[in-house]
Short mmCIF file of C-alpha atoms and ligand atoms in Angstrom, two decimals:
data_model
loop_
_atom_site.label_atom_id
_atom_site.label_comp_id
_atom_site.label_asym_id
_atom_site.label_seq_id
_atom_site.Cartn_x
_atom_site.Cartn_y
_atom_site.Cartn_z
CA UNK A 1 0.00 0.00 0.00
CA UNK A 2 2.80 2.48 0.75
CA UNK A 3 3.80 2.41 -3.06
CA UNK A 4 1.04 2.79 -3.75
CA UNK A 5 0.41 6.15 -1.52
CA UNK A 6 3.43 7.38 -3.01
CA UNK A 7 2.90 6.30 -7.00
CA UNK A 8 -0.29 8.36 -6.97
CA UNK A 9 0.84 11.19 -4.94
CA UNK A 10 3.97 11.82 -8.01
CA UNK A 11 1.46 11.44 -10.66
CA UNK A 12 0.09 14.82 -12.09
CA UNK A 13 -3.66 15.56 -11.38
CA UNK A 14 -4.95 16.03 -14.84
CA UNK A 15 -8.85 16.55 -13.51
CA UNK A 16 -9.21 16.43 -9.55
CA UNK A 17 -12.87 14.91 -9.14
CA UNK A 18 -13.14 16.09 -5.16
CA UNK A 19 -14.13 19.62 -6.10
CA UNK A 20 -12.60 23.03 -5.52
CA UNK A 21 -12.20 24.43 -1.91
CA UNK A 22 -13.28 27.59 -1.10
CA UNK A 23 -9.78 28.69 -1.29
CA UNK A 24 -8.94 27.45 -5.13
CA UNK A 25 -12.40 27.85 -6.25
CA UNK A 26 -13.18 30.43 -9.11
CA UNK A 27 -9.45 30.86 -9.42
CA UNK A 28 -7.02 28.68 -12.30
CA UNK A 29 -4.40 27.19 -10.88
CA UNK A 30 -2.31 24.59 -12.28
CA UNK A 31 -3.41 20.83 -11.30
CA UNK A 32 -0.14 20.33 -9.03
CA UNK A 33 -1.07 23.17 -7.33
CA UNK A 34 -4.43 22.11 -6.39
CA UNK A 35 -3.07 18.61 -5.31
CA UNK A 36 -0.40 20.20 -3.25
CA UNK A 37 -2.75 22.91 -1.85
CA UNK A 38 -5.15 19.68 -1.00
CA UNK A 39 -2.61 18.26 0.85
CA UNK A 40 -1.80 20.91 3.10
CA UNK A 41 -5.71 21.11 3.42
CA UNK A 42 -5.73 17.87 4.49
CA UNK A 43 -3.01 17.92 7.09
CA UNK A 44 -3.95 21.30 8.85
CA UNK A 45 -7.46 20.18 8.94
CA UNK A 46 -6.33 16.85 10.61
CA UNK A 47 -4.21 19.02 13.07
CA UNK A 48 -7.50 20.99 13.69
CA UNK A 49 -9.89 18.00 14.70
CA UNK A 50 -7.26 16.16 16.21
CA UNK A 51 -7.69 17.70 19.69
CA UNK A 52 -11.76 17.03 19.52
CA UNK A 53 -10.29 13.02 20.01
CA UNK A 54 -10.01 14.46 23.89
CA UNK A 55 -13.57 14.06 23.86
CA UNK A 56 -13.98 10.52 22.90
CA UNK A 57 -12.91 7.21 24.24
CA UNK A 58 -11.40 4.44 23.12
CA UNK A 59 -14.12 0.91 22.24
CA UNK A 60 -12.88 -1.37 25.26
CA UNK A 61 -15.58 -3.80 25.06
CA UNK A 62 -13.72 -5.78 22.92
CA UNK A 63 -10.32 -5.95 25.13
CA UNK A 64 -7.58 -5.62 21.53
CA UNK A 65 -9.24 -2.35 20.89
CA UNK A 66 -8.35 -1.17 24.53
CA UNK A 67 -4.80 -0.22 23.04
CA UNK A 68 -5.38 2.23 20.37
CA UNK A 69 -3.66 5.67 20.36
CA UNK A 70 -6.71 7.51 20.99
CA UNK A 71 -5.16 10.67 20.00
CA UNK A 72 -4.54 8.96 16.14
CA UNK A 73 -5.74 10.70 13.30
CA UNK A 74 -5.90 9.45 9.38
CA UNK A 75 -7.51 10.96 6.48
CA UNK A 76 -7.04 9.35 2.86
CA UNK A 77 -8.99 11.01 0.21
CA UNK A 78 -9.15 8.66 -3.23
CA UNK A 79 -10.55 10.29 -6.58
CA UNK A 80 -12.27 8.56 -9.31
CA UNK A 81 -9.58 9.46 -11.61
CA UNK A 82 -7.53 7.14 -9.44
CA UNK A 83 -5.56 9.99 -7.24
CA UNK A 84 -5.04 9.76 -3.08
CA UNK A 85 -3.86 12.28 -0.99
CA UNK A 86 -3.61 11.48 2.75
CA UNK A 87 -2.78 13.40 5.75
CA UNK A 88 -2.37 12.17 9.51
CA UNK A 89 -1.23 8.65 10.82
CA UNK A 90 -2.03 7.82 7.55
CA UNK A 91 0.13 4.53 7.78
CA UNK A 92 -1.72 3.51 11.06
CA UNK A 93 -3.61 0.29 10.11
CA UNK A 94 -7.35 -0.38 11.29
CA UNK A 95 -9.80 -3.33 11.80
CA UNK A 96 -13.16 -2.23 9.80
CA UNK A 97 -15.70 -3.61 12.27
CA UNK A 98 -18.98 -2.47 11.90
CA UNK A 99 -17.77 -1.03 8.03
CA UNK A 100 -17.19 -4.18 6.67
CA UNK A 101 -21.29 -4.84 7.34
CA UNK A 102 -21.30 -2.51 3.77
CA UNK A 103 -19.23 -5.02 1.87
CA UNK A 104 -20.90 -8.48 3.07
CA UNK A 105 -24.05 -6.66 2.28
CA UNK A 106 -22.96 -6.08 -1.31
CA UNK A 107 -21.47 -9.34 -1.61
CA UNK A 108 -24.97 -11.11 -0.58
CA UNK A 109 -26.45 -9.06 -1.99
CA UNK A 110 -25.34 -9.61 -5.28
CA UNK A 111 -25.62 -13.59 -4.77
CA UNK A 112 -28.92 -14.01 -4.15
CA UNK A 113 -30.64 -10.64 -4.98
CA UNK A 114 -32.92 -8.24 -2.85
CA UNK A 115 -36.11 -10.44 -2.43
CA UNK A 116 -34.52 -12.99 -1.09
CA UNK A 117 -31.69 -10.51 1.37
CA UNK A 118 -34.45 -8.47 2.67
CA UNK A 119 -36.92 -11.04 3.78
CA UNK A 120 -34.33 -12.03 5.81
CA UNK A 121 -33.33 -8.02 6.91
CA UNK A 122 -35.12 -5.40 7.01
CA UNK A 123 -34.34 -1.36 5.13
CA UNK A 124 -35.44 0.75 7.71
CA UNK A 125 -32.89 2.55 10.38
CA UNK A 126 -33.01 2.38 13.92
CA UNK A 127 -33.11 4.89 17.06
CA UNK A 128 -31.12 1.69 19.44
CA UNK A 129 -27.95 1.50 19.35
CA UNK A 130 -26.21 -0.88 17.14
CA UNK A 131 -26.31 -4.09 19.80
CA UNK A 132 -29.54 -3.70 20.67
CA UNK A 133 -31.51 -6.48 20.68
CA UNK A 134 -34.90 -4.85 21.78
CA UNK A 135 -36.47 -4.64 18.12
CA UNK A 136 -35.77 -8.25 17.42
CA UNK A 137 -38.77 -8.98 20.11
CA UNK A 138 -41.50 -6.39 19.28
CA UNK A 139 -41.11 -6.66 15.77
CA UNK A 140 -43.16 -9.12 14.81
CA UNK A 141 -42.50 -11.40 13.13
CA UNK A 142 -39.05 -10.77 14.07
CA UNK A 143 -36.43 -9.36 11.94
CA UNK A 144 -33.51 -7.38 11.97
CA UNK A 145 -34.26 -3.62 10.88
CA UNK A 146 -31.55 -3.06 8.82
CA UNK A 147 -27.90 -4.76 7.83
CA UNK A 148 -26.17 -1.98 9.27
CA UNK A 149 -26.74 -3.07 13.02
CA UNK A 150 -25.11 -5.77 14.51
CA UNK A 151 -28.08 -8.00 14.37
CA UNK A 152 -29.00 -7.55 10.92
CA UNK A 153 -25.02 -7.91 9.83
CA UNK A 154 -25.07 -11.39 11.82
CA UNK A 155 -27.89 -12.08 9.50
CA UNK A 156 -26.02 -11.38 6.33
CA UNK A 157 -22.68 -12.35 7.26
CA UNK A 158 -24.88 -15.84 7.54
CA UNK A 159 -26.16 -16.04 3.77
CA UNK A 160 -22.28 -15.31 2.18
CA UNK A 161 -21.84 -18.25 -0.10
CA UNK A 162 -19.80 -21.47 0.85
CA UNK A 163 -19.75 -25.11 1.69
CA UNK A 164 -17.04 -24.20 4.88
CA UNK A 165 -16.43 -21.40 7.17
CA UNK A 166 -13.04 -20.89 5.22
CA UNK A 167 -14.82 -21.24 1.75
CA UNK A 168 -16.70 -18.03 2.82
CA UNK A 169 -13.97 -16.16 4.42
CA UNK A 170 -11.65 -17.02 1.16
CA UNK A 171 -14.66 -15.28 -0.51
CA UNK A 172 -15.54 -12.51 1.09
CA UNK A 173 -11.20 -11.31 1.91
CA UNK A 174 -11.03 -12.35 -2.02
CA UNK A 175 -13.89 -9.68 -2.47
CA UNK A 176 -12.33 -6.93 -0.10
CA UNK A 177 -8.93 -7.39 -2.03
CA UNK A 178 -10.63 -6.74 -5.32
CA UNK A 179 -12.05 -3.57 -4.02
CA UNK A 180 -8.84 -2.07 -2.79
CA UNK A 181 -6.59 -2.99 -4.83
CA UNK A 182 -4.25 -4.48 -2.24
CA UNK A 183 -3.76 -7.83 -0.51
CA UNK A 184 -5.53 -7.21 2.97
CA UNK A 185 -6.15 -9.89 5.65
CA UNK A 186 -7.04 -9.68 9.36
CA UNK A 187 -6.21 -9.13 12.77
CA UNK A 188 -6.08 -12.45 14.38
CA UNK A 189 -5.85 -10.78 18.13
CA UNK A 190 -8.77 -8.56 17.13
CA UNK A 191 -10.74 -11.28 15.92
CA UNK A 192 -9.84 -13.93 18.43
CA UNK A 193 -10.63 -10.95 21.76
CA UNK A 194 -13.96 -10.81 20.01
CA UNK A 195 -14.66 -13.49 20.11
CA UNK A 196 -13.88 -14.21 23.22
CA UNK A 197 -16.13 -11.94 24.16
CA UNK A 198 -19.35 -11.59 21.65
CA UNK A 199 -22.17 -12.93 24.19
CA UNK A 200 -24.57 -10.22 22.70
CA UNK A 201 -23.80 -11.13 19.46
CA UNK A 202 -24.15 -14.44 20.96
CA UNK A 203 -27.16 -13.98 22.33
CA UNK A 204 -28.78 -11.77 19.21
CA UNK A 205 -27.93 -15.25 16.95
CA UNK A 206 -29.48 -17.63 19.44
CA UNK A 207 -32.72 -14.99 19.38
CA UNK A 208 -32.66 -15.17 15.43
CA UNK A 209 -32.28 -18.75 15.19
CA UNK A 210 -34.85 -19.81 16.92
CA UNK A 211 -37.22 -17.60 14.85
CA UNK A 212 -35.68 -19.05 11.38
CA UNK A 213 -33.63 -15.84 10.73
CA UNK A 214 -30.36 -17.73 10.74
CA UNK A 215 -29.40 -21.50 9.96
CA UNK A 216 -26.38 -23.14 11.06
CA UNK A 217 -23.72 -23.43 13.70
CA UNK A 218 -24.18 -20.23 15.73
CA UNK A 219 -20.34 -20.47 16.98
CA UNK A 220 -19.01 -20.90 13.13
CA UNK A 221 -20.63 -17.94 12.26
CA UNK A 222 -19.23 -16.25 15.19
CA UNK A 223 -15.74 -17.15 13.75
CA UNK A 224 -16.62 -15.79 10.29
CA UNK A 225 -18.48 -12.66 11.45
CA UNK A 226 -15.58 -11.76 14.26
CA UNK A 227 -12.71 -12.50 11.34
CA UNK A 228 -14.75 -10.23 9.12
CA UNK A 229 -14.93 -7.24 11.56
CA UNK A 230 -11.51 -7.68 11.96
CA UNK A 231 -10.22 -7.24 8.67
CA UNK A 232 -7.16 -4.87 9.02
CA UNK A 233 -6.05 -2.15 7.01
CA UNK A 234 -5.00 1.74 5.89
CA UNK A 235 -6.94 4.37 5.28
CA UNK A 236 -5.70 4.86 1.73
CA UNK A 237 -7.43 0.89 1.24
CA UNK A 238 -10.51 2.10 2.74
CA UNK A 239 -10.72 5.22 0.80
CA UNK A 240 -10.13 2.89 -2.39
CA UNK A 241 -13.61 0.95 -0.63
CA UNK A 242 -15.11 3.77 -0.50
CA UNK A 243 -13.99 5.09 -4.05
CA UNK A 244 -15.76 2.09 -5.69
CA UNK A 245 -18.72 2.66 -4.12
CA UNK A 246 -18.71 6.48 -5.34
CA UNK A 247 -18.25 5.15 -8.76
CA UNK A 248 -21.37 2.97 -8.92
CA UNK A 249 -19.68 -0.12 -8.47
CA UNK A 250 -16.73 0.21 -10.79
CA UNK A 251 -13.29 0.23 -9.46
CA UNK A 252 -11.59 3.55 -10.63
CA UNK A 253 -8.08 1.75 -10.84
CA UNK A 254 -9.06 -0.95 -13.36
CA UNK A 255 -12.28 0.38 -14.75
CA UNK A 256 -13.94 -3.06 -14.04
CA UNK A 257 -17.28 -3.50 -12.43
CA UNK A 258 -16.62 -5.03 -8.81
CA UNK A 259 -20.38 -4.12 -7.52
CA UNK A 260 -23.07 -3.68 -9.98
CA UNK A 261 -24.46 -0.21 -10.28
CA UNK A 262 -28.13 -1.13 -8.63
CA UNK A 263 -26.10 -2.83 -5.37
CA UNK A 264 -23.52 0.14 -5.29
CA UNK A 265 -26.91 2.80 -4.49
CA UNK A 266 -28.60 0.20 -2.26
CA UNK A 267 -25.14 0.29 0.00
CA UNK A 268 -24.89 4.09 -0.24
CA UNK A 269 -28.44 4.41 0.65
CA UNK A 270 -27.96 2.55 4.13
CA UNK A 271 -24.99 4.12 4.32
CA UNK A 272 -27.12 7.75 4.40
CA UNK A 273 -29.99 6.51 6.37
CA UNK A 274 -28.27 4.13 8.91
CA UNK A 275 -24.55 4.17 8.21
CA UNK A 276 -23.44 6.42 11.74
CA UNK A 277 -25.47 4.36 13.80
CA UNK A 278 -28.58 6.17 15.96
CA UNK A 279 -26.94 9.41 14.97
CA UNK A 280 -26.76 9.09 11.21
CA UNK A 281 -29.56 11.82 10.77
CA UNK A 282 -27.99 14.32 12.65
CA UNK A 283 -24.65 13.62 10.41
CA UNK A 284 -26.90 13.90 7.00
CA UNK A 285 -27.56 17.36 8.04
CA UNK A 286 -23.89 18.38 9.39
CA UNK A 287 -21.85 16.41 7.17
CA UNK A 288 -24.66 14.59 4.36
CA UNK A 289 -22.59 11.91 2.69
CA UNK A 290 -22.92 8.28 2.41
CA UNK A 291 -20.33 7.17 4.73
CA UNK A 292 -20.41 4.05 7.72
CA UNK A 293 -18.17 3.84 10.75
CA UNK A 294 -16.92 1.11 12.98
CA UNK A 295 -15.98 1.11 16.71
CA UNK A 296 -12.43 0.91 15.59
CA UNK A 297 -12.65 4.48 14.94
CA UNK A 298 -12.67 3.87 10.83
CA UNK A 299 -15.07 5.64 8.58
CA UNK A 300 -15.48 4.95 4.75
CA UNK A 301 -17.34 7.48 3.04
CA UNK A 302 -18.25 7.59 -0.57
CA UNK A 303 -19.25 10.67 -2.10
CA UNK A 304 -21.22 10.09 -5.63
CA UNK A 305 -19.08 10.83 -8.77
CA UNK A 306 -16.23 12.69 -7.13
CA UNK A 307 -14.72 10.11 -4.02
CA UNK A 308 -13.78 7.91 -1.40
CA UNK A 309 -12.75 8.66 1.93
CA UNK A 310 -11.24 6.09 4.17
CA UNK A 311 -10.54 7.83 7.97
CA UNK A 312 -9.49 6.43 10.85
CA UNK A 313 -9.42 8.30 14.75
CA UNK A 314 -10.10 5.62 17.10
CA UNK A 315 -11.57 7.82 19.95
CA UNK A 316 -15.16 6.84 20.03
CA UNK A 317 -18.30 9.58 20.92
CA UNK A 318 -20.95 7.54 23.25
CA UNK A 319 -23.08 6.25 20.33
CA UNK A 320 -19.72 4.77 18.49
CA UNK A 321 -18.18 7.05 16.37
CA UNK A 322 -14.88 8.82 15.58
CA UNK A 323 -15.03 12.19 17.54
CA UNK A 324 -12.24 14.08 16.04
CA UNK A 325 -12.96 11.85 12.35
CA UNK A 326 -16.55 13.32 12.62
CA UNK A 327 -15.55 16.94 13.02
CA UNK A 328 -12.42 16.27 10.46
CA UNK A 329 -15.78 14.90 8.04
CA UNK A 330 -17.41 18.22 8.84
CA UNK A 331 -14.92 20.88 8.40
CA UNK A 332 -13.87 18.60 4.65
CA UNK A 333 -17.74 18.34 3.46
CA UNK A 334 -18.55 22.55 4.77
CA UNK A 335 -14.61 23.21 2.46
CA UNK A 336 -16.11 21.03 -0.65
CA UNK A 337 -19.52 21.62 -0.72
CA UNK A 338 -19.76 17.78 -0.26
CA UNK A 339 -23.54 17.03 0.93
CA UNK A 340 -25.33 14.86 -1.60
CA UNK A 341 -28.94 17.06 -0.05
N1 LIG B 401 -17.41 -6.15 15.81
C1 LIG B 401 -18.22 -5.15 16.41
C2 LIG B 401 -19.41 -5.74 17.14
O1 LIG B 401 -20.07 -6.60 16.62
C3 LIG B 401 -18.66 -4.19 15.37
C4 LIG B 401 -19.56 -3.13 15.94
C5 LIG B 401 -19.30 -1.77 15.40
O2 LIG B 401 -18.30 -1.47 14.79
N2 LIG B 401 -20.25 -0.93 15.70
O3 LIG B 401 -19.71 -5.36 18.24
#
C-alpha cells in the first residue's frame, strides 16, 4: 500500500474529481497546485480536529481495541480518476468492524438478490444503538431492521456463499482485495478478543435462530463474522472501498465492475440513512454523505461521482463514532460543498 500512496501522490492531477475548496475555487491554478494545496488542506485540517479526540474514548468492550492511540488521526482522500492524498497517521492500520457490514451486504447481496436478502433483513434505520436487541422482540414477526446493526449484519454475514467457514472467508477477503486494490487480511488478536467476548452477538444469533432468521452453527458464524470485523487495514485501502462505491460499483483503478451499479446505491443508501449508527440523521444534516463507521474508529465514506474517503481516529463519541474523524468529516464536506442534499 505504501507504493502505492506514493505512486499516486507523483502522478500529475490532470482533472481532480473532489471539487474546488473555497480557497482554489473560481481561481485557475495549475493541477499540481491544487493537489499540493489539498494536501496541506488535508493535514492542517487533521491538526485541527485532532484535539476534539479528547472528547472521545477508546471501544474497550472488545479488550484488543483497549490499546489504540486515541489521539490517532488518518484521512485518505481517493478520486475517481484514481488519485489519493492522505494526511495524519495515515500509515496507522485499522480493523473495519462495523464497516465491513457494507461489503458483506454487497457481496450477498449480489448472490442471491434483494427479495430474497431483505426477507431475511429489514431497510429501515433504527433509534437503538447498534447491539440492541430490543427490536428483534417487538417486531413481529421478528427481523432485523436493517444490515447496518449488529443483528441484521449477523444475518447477512450468515447467507455469504460457501460449503465451509473458510470457503466463505476465502470469498468474502477475495472480495475486499478486489475492491482495494491491495492484498488485505485480518487481525487475528482482534478477531480472536472478540470473540472471546461476543455474548450479545451471541445472544442476538441464538434470538434469530430460533425464529428461522439464521441456519447453522451459531459459533461458526461467530468465527466468520468476528474475522470479518476484523479485517485490518489503511486508510488509503478504505478510501479505495469507499472510491468504488462512489463510482457505482466500478473500481476507478481498473475500470472493471466489482459491484453492480443497482447494489452500489442500495449500500450508499444505508450508508445515508443508517450508516453512523442512531446518529446518522444528525450527520446527514452536518456532514450529508454516504459514509459508515466502525468502533475501531474507521469511517469509509463515498461521495457520488467525485470520491472515497477512508478515515481512521479511534476515539469513540458515546453512540460509536470517531469524535475528532466526525468533526475532520465536517470541516472537509462545509470546504467542498460535499452534501449529496
Ligand atoms: N465487531 C463489532 C461488534 O459486533 C462491530 C460493531 C461496530 O463497529 N459498531 O460489536
Amino acid at each position: 500500500c505504501y507504493l502505492k500512496v506514493c505512486h499516486t501522490k507523483l502522478k500529475a492531477f490532470s482533472t481532480f474529481s473532489i471539487g474546488e475548496s473555497r480557497e482554489t475555487k473560481g481561481r485557475t491554478k495549475g493541477a499540481d497546485t491544487i493537489v499540493i494545496r489539498t494536501q496541506e488542506l488535508l493535514e492542517e485540517l487533521v491538526e485541527k480536529a485532532r484535539p476534539f479526540s479528547a472528547e472521545g474514548k477508546v471501544a474497550d468492550y472488545i479488550p484488543a481495541l483497549k490499546d489504540q492511540n486515541p489521539s490517532d488521526l488518518a484521512i485518505s482522500i481517493y478520486t475517481l480518476e484514481n488519485h489519493s492524498c492522505y494526511a495524519g497517521d495515515h500509515l496507522k492500520k485499522f480493523t473495519l468492524q462495523s464497516i465491513s457490514k457494507v461489503i458483506t451486504l454487497a457481496l450477498v447481496l449480489m448472490d442471491y438478490g434483494e427479495d430474497h436478502v431483505f426477507s431475511k433483513v429489514g431497510m429501515e434505520p433504527t433509534g437503538d444503538p447498534f447491539n440492541s436487541i430490543a427490536k428483534l422482540e417487538t417486531h413481529k414477526p421478528s427481523k432485523p431492521l436493517n444490515p447496518m446493526i449488529n443483528a441484521g449484519a449477523l444475518a447477512v454475514t450468515n447467507m455469504i456463499k460457501g460449503n465451509t467457514g473458510m470457503e466463505k472467508w476465502e470469498r468474502l477477503i477475495e472480495f475486499i482485495n478486489h475492491m482495494t486494490g491491495d492484498k488485505v487480511s485480518y487481525n487475528e488478536d482482534v478477531a480472536y478478543s472478540e470473540l472471546q467476548t461476543a455474548n450479545l452477538n451471541r445472544s442476538l444469533c441464538y434470538y434469530m435462530k430460533q425464529h428461522g432468521v439464521i441456519t447453522g452453527n451459531v459459533e461458526d458464524l461467530l468465527v466468520l463474522y468476528t474475522k470479518q470485523c476484523a479485517v485490518e487495514m489503511i486508510c488509503v485501502d478504505l478510501a479505495k472501498m469507499g472510491a468504488v462505491l462512489a463510482n457505482d460499483g466500478v473500481d476507478p483503478e481498473s475500470g472493471r465492475e466489482i459491484i453492480t451499479r443497482d447494489v452500489a446505491r442500495i449500500c450508499k443508501t444505508f450508508m445515508v440513512t443508517c450508516g453512523m449508527y442512531n446518529t446518522s440523521g444528525e450527520f446527514a444534516i452536518k456532514v450529508g454523505i454516504p459514509a459508515k463507521s466502525g468502533v475501531s474508529g474507521g469511517i469509509m465514506g463515498a461521495i457520488p461521482g467525485k470520491c472515497g474517503i477512508g478515515i481512521f481516529g479511534p476515539a469513540l463519541d458515546h453512540v460509536g463514532n470517531s469524535s475528532a474523524g466526525l468533526k475532520l468529516l465536517e470541516m472537509l464536506s462545509d470546504e467542498y460543498s460535499w452534501s449529496i442534499f
